[in-house]
Coordinates of C-alpha atoms and ligand atoms in Angstrom, one line a residue:
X1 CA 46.7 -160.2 8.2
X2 CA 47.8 -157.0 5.9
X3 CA 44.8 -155.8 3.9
X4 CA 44.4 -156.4 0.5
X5 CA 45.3 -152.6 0.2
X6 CA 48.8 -152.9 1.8
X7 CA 49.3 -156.2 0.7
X8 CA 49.4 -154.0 -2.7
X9 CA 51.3 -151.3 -1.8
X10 CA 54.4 -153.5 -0.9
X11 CA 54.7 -155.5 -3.6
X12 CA 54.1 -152.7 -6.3
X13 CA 57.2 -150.9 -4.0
X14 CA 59.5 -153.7 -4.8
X15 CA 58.3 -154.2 -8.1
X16 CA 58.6 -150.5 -8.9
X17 CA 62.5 -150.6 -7.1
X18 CA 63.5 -153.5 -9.4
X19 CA 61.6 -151.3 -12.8
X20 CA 59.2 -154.2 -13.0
X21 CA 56.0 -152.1 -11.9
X22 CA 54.5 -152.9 -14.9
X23 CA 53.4 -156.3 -13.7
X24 CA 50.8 -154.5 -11.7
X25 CA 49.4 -151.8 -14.6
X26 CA 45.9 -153.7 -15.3
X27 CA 45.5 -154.6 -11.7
X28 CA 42.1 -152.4 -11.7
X29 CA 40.7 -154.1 -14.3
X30 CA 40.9 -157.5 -12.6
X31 CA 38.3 -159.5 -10.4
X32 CA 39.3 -160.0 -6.9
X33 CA 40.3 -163.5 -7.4
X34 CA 42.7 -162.4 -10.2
X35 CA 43.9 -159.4 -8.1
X36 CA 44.9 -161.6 -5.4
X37 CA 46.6 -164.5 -7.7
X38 CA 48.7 -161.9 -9.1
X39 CA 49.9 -160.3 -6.0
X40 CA 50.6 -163.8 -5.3
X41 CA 52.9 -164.2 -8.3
X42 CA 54.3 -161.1 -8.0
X43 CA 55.3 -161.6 -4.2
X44 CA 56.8 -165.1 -5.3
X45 CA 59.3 -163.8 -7.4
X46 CA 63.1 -163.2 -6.5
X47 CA 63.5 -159.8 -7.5
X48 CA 66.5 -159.7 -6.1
X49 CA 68.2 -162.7 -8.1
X50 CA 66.5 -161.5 -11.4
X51 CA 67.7 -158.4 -11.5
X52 CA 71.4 -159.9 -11.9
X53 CA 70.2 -162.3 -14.0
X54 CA 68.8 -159.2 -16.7
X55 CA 71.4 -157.5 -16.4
X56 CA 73.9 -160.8 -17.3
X57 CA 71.9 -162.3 -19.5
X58 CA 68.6 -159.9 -20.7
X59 CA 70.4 -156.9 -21.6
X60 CA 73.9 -158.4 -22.5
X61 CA 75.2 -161.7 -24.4
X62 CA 77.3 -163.0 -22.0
X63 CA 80.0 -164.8 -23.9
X64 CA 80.9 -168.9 -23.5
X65 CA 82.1 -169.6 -20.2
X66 CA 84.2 -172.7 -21.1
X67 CA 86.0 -173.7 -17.8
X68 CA 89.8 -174.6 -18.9
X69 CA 91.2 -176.7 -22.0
X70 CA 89.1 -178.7 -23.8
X71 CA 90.0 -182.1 -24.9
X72 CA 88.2 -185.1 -26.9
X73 CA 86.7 -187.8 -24.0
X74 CA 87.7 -191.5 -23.6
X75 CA 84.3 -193.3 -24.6
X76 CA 83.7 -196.6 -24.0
X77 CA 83.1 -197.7 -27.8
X78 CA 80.7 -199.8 -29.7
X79 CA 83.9 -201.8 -30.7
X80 CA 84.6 -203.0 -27.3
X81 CA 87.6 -200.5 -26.6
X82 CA 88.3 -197.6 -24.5
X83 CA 91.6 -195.4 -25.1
X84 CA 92.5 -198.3 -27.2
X85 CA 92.2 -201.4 -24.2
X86 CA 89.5 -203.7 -24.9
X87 CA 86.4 -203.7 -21.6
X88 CA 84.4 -206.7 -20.9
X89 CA 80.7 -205.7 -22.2
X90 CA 79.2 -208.6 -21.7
X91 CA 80.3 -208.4 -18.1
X92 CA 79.4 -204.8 -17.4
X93 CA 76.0 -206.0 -19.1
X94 CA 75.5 -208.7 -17.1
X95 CA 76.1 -206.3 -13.8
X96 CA 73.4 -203.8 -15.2
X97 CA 71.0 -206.7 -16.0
X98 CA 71.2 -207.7 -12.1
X99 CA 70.7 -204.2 -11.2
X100 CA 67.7 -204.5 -12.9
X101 CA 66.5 -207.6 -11.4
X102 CA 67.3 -206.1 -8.1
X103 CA 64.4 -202.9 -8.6
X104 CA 67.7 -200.9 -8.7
X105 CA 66.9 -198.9 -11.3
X106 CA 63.8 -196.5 -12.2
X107 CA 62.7 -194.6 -15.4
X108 CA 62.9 -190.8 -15.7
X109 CA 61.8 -188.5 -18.6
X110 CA 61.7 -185.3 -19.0
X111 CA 58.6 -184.2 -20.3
X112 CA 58.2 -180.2 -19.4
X113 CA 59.6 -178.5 -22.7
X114 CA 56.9 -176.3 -24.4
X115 CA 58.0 -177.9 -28.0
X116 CA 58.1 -174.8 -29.2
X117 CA 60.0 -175.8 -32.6
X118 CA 57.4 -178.4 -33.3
X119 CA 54.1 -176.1 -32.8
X120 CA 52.1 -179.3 -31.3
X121 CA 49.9 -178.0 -29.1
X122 CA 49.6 -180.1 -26.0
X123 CA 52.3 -181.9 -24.6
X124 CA 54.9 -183.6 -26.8
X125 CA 54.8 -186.7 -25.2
X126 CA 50.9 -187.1 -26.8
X127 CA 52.9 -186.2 -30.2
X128 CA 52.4 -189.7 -32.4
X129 CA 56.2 -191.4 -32.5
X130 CA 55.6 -195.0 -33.8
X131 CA 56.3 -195.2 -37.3
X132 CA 53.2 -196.7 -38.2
X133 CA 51.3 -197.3 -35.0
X134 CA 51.3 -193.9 -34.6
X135 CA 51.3 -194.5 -31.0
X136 CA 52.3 -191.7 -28.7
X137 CA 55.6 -191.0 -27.2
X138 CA 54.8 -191.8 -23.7
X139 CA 53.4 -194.9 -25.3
X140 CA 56.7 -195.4 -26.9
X141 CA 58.8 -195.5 -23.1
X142 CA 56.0 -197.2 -21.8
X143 CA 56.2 -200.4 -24.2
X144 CA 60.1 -200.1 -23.0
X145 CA 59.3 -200.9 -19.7
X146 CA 57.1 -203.3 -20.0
X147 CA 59.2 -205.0 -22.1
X148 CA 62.1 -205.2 -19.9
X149 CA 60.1 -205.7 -16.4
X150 CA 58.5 -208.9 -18.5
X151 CA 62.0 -209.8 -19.8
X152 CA 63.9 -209.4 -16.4
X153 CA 61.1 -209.9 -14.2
X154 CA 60.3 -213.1 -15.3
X155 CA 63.4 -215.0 -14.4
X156 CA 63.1 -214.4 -10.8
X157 CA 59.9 -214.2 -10.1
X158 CA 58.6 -216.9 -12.4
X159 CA 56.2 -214.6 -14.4
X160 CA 56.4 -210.8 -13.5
X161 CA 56.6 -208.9 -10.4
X162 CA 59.4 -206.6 -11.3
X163 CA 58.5 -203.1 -11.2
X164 CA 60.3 -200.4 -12.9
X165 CA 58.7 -197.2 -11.7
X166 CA 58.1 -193.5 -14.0
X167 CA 59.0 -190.6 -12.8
X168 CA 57.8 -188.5 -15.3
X169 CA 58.6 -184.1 -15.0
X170 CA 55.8 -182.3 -15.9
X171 CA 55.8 -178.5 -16.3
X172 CA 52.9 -176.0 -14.8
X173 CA 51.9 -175.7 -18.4
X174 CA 51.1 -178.8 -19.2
X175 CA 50.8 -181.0 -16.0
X176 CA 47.0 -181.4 -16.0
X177 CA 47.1 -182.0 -19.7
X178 CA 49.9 -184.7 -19.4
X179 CA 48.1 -187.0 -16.2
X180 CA 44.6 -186.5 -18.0
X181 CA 46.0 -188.2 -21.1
X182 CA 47.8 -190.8 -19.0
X183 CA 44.2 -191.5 -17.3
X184 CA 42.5 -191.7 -20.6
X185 CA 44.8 -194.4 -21.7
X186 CA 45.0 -196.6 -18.6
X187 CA 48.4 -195.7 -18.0
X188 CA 49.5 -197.9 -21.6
X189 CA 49.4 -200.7 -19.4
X190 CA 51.8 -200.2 -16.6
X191 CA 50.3 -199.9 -12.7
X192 CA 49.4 -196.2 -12.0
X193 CA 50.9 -196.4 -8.2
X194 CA 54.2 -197.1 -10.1
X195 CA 54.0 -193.9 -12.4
X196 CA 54.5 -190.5 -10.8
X197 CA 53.9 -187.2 -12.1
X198 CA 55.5 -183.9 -11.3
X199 CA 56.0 -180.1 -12.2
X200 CA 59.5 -178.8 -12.8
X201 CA 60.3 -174.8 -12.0
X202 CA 59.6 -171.9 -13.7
X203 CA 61.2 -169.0 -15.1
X204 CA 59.8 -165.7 -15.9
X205 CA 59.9 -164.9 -19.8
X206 CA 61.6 -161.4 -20.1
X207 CA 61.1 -158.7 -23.1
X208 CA 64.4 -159.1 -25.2
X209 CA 66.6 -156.0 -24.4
X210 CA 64.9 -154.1 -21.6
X211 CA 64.7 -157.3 -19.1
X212 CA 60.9 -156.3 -18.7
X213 CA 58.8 -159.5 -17.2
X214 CA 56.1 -160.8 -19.5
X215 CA 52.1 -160.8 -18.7
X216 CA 51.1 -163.8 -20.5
X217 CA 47.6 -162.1 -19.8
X218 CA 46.6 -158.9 -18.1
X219 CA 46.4 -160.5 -14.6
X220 CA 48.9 -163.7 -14.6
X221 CA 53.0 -163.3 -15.3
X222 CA 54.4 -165.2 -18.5
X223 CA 56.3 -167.9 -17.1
X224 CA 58.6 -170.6 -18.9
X225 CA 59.8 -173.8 -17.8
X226 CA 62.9 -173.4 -16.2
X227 CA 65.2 -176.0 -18.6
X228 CA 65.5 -179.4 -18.4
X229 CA 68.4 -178.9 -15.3
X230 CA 65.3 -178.1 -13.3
X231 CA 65.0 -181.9 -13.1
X232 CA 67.5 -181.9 -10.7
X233 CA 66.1 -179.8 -8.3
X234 CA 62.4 -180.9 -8.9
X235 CA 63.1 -184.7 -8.4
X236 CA 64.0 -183.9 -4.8
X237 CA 61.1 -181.1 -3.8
X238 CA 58.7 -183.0 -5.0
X239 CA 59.4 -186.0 -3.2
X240 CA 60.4 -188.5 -6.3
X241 CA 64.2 -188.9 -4.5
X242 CA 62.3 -190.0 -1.3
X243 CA 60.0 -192.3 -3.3
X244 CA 62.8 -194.0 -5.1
X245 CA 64.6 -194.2 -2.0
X246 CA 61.1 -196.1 -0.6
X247 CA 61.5 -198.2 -3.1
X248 CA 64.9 -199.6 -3.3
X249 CA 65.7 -197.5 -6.3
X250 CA 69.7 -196.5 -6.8
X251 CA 70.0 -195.2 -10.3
X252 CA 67.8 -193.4 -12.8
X253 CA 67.8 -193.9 -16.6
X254 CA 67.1 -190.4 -17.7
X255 CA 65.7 -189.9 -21.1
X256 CA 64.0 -187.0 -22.9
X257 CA 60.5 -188.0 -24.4
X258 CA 61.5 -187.0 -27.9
X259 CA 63.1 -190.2 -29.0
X260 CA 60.9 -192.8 -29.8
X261 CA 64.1 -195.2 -30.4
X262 CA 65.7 -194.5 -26.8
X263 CA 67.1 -197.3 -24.9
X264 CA 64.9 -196.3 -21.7
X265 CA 66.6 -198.7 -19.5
X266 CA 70.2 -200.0 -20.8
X267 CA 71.9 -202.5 -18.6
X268 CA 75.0 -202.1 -20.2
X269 CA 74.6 -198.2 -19.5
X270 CA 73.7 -199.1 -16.1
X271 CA 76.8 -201.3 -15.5
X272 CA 79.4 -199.4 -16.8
X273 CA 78.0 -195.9 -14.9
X274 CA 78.1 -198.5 -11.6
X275 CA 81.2 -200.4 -12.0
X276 CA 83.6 -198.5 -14.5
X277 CA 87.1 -198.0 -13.0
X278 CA 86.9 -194.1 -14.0
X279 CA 83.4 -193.5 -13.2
X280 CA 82.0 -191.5 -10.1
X281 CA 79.0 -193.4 -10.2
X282 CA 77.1 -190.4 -10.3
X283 CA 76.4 -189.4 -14.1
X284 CA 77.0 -190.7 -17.1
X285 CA 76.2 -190.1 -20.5
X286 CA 75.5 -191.7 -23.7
X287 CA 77.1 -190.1 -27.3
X288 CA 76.5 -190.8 -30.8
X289 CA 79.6 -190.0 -33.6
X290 CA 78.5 -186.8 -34.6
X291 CA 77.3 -186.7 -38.9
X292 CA 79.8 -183.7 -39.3
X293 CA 82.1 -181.2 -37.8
X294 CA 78.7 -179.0 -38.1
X295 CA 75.8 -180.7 -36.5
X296 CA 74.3 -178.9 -34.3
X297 CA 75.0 -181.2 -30.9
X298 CA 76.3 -180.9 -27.6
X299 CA 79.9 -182.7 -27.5
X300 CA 80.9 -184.2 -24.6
X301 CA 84.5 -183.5 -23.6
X302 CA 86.9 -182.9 -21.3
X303 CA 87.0 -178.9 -19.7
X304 CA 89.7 -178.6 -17.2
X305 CA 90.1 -182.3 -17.0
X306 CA 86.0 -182.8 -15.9
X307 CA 83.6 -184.8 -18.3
X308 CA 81.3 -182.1 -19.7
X309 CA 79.4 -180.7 -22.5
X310 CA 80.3 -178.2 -24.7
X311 CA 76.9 -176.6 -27.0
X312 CA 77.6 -176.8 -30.5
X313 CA 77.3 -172.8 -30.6
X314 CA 80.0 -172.6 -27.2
X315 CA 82.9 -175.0 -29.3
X316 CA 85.2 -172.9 -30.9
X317 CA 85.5 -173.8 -34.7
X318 CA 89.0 -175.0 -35.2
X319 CA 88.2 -177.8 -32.8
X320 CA 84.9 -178.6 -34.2
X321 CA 86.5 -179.1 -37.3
X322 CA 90.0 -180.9 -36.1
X323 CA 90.4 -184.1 -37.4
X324 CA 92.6 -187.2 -35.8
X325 CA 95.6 -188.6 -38.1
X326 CA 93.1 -191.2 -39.7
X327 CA 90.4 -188.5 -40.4
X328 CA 87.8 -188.6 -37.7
X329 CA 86.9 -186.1 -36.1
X330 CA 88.8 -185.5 -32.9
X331 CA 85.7 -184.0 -30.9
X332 CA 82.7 -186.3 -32.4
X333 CA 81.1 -187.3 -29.1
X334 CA 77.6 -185.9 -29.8
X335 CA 75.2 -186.2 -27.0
X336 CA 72.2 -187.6 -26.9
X337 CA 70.9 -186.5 -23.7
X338 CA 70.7 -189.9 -21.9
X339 CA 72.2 -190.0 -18.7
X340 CA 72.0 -192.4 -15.8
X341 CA 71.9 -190.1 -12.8
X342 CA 72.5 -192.1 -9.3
X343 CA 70.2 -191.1 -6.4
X344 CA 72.7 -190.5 -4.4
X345 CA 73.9 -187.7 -6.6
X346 CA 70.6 -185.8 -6.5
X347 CA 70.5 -186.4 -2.8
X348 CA 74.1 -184.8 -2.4
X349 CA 73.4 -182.0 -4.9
X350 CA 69.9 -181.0 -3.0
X351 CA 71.2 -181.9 0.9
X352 CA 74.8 -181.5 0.9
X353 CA 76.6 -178.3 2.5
X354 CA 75.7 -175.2 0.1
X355 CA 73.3 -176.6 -2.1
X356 CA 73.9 -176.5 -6.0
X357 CA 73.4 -174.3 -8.7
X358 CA 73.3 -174.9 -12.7
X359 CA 74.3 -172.1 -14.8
X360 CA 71.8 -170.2 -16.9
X361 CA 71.4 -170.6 -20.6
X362 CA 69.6 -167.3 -22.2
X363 CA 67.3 -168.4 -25.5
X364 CA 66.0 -165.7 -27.6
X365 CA 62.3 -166.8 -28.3
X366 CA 59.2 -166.1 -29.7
X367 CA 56.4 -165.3 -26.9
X368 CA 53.4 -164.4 -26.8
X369 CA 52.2 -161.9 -24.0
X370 CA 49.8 -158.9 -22.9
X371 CA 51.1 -155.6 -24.6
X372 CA 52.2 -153.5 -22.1
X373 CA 50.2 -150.6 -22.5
X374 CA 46.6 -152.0 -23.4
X375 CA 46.8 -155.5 -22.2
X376 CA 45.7 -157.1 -25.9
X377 CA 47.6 -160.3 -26.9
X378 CA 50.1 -160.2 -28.8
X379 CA 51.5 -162.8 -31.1
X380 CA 55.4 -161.7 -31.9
X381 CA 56.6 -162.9 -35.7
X382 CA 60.3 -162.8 -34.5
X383 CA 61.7 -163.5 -31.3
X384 CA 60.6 -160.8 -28.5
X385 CA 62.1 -162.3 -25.6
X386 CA 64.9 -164.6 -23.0
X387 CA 63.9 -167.6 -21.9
X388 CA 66.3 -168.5 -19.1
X389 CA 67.0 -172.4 -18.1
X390 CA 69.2 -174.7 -16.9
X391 CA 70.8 -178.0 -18.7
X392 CA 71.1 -180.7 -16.9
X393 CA 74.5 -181.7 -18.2
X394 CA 76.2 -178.7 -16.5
X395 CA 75.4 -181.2 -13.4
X396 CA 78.2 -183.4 -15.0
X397 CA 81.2 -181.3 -13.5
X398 CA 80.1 -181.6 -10.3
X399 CA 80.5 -185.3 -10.0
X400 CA 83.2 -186.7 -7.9
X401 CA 86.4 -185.6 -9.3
X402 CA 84.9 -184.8 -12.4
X403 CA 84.5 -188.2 -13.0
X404 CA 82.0 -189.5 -15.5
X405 CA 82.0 -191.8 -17.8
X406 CA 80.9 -191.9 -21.4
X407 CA 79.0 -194.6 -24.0
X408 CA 79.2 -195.0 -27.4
X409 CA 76.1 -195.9 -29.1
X410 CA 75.0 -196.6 -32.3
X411 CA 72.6 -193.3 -34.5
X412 CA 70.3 -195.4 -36.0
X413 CA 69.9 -197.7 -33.2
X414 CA 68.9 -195.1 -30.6
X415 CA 68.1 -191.6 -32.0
X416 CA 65.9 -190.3 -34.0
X417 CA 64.4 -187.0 -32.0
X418 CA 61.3 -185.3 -33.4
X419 CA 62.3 -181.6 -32.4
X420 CA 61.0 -179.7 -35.4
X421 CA 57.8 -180.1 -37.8
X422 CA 59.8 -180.4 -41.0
X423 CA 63.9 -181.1 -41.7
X424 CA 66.1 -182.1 -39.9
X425 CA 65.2 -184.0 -36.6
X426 CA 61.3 -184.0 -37.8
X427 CA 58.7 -186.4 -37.7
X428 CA 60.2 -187.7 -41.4
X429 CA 63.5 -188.3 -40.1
X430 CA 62.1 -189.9 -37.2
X431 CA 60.1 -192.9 -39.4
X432 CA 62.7 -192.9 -41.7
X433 CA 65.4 -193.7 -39.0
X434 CA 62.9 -196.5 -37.2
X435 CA 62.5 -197.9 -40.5
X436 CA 66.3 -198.4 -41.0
X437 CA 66.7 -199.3 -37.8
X438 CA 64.0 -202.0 -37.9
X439 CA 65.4 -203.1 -41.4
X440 CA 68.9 -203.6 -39.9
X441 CA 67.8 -205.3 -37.2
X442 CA 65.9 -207.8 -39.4
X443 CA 69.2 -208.0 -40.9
X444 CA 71.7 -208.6 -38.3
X445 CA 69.2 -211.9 -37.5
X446 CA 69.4 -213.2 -40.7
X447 CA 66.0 -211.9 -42.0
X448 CA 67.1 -209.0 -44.2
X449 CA 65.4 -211.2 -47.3
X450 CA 62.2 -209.9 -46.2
X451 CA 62.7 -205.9 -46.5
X452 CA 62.0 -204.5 -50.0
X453 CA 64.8 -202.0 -51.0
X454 CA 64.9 -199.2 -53.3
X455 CA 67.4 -198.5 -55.9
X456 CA 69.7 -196.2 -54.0
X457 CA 69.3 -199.2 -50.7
X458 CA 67.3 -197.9 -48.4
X459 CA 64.1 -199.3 -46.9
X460 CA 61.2 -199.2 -49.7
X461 CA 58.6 -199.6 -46.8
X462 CA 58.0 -197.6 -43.3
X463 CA 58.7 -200.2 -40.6
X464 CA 58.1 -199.8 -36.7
X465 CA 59.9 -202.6 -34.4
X466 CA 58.7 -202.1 -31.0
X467 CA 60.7 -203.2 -27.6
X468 CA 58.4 -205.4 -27.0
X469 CA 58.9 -207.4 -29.9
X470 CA 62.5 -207.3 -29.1
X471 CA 65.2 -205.4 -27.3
X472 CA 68.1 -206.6 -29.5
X473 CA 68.4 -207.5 -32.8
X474 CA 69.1 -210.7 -31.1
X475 CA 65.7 -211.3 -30.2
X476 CA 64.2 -211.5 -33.8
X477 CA 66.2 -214.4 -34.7
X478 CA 64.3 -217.3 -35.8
X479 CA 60.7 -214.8 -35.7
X480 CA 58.6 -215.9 -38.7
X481 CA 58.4 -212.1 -40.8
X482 CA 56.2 -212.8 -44.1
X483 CA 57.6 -210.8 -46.7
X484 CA 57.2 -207.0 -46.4
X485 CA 56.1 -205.6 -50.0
X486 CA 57.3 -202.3 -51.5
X487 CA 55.4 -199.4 -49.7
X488 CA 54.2 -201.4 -46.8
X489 CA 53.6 -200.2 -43.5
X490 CA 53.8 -202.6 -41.3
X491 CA 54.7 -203.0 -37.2
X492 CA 56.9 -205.8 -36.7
Ligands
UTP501 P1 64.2 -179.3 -25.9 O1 65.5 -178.6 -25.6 O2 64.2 -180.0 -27.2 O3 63.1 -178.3 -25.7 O4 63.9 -180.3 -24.7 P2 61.5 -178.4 -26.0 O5 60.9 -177.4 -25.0 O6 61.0 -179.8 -25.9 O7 61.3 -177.9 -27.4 P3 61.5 -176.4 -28.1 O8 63.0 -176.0 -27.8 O9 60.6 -175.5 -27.4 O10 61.2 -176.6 -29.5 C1 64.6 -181.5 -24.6 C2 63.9 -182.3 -23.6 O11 63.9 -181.7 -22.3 C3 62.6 -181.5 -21.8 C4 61.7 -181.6 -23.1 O12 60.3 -181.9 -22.7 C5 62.4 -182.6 -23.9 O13 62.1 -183.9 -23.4 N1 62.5 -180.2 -21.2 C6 63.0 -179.1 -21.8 C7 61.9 -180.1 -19.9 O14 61.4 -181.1 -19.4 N2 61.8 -178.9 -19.3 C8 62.3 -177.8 -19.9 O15 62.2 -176.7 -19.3 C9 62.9 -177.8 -21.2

């Protein structure tokens, strides 16, 4: 075994080849434990690979890559129509409802982001999302699944027995946190065999400008989750694809966990990503109409004749704004990050012939870090340094022929992201959507009497409906509500 000593004196020569031998500047100062961890980390890291990444992303602004002519996708539309033809929803439902039944289909969230823009601190999925529960955001998925193993579980088995297992992506960061708070609420009620935990990648965080790597103290590198597109990659070293696979599992409903409203499992999601004549089977995405030409979404599209999407900063403004001969906008396919991602996909992406790779996204952040020259935290006010990740919808591309299909769904019904602590996409927004949501539902089942309103017709209450009360508005018909009065807060 090389002695601590040489062990040393190799890695501060590569670190010092690839101008990163700053990593190793309080090294001195630390215990042996510490000296050792870090030589660890250092060792660990591809030098090699990062130096093309600074010099492509650190010390320049690479421009778009857009891969060929865009054009708007074909969604399959709330209305019933795609490119104009009518599709049978109430079949493709029905084929996704027997999926279900079948333990065909499993849960995934992606839970590693540092929520950065909503300075909670611990992870976001403790953040409270009900309306008025208060409940947290794992608690919000949760309640989805137990709602629909009791609703399709039921039938065959004659009172439960389907499972729908959580895979849930963790990051270093907040791992420990994340399966501590799981533990301390019993798992919200689902069976803790049939909820799995696991770390994504991680990134080094690099000094804007000089590409220099971040102490996040002096003995330990500042590391960043490497994107959500890490999921694709960490579902398969870790061992979730095998699991699954165990399991009987085909498809995976992949959700992000700020959106208390999302549609965790969607049989009619799941049926037309299986059984759509111009899907791959692979991925498939859900959109929303985007508000205006302006909102800040992804848009999925065509680029080069492959379903992709386009960030809102990446689409060039003329067709951002261009509108279709009635008006609407010809590129409004917002998305909502909700994808069902077959198992066989990850498995061919992971195992096939020359592996995969996403592209990187650079993100100029705020971080904080050891100062370079005295090792004192250091709390930037403006953004100090890249972040690099991946995005998991660059996967899109690479299924079959470019072949994925997209689904129209309803704003209100299914989004309302907590992203940041005040504005747009806040906490506010969030109860204010679940209200309206819950108000419209009530609505749609002939119970709209019961809803105060204000003068300009919104909800004069806050309002939380939750999936286990019912899935569809559907399933509130003929529910006794007592009247709701003005300024309520009530869960349905
Ligand atoms: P966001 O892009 O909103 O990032 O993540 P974030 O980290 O949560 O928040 P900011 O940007 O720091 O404010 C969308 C979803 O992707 C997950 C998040 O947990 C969230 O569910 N995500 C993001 C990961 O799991 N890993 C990542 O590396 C990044």
């Amino acid at each position: 075994m090389a002695s601590a000593a040489a062990t040393f004196d190799a890695v501060k020569t590569n670190l010092d080849r690839a101008g990163q031998g700053h990593l190793l500047a309080f090294y001195a100062r630390l215990s042996g434990a510490e000296q050792a961890a870090l030589l660890a980390q250092c060792a660990a890291l591809d030098l090699a690979g990062l130096s093309g990444l600074i010099e492509k992303y650190v010390k320049a602004k690479p421009a778009a890559e857009v891969a060929g002519a865009i054009e708007p996708v074909h969604a399959y539309g709330l209305d019933g129509t795609v490119n104009g033809k009518s599709y049978d929803r109430a079949g493709y439902l029905a084929k996704g409802e027997a999926l279900i039944r079948s333990g065909k289909a499993a849960c995934f969230t992606v839970a590693g982001g540092q929520g950065s823009r909503l300075g909670y601190d611990g992870p976001k999925g403790c953040y409270p999302g009900g309306a008025v529960s208060g409940k947290p955001l794992f608690a919000c998925i949760a309640d989805w699944i137990l709602a629909v193993q009791q609703r399709y579980g039921s039938r065959i088995y004659g009172g439960g027995g389907l499972v729908i297992p959580w895979y849930i992506m963790t990051s270093p960061q907040n791992h420990e946190a994340t399966v501590a708070f799981f533990r301390q609420h019993r798992f919200f009620g689902l069976a803790e065999a049939d909820v799995m935990f696991f770390p994504q990648g991680v990134m080094p965080s690099m000094e804007l400008g000089t590409g220099r790597i971040l102490l996040s103290s002096p003995g330990e590198i500042g590391l960043n989750p490497d994107g959500h597109g890490g999921s694709l990659k960490a579902l398969w070293s870790s061992g979730a694809i095998a699991d699954m696979e165990r399991r009987g599992v085909e498809e995976i409903c992949y959700t992000q966990i700020d959106n208390p409203l999302v549609r965790a499992i969607d049989p009619l999601f799941l049926g037309l990503h299986r059984f759509a004549p111009d899907s791959s089977g692979e991925m498939s995405s859900k959109m929303v109409r985007k508000a205006h030409a302006a909102e800040k979404v992804g848009v999925l599209c065509k680029v080069g004749g492959k379903t992709a999407v386009v960030e809102y900063s990446d689409m060039p403004e003329t067709l951002s704004k261009k509108t279709n001969a009635d008006g609407q906008l010809t590129f409004d396919a917002g998305s909502i990050a909700v994808h069902v991602i077959s198992v066989a996909f990850v498995r061919k992406l992971n195992a096939g012939a020359g592996g995969f790779s996403l592209p990187y996204h650079r993100a100029e952040k705020k971080v904080a870090h050891a100062d370079f020259v005295t090792g004192q935290p250091v709390s930037p006010e403006k953004p100090n340094a890249i972040k690099l990740e991946t995005f998991v919808f660059d996967a899109l591309p690479l299924c079959e022929g470019g072949r994925s299909i997209v689904l129209e769904t309803d704003r209100v019904d299914e989004f309302a992201p907590i992203k940041n602590a005040e504005g747009a996409d806040s906490p506010a927004t969030c109860r204010q959507i679940q209200t309206r949501r819950a108000s419209n539902w009530l609505a749609k089942a002939g119970l709209g009497g019961v809803v105060p309103m204000s003068a300009g017709g919104e909800p004069d209450c806050v309002l939380e409906l939750p999936p286990t009360t019912a899935l569809y508005p559907e399933d509130l018909r003929g529910l006794s509500v007592a009247k709701i009065a003005a300024g309520e807060k009530r869960v349905l």
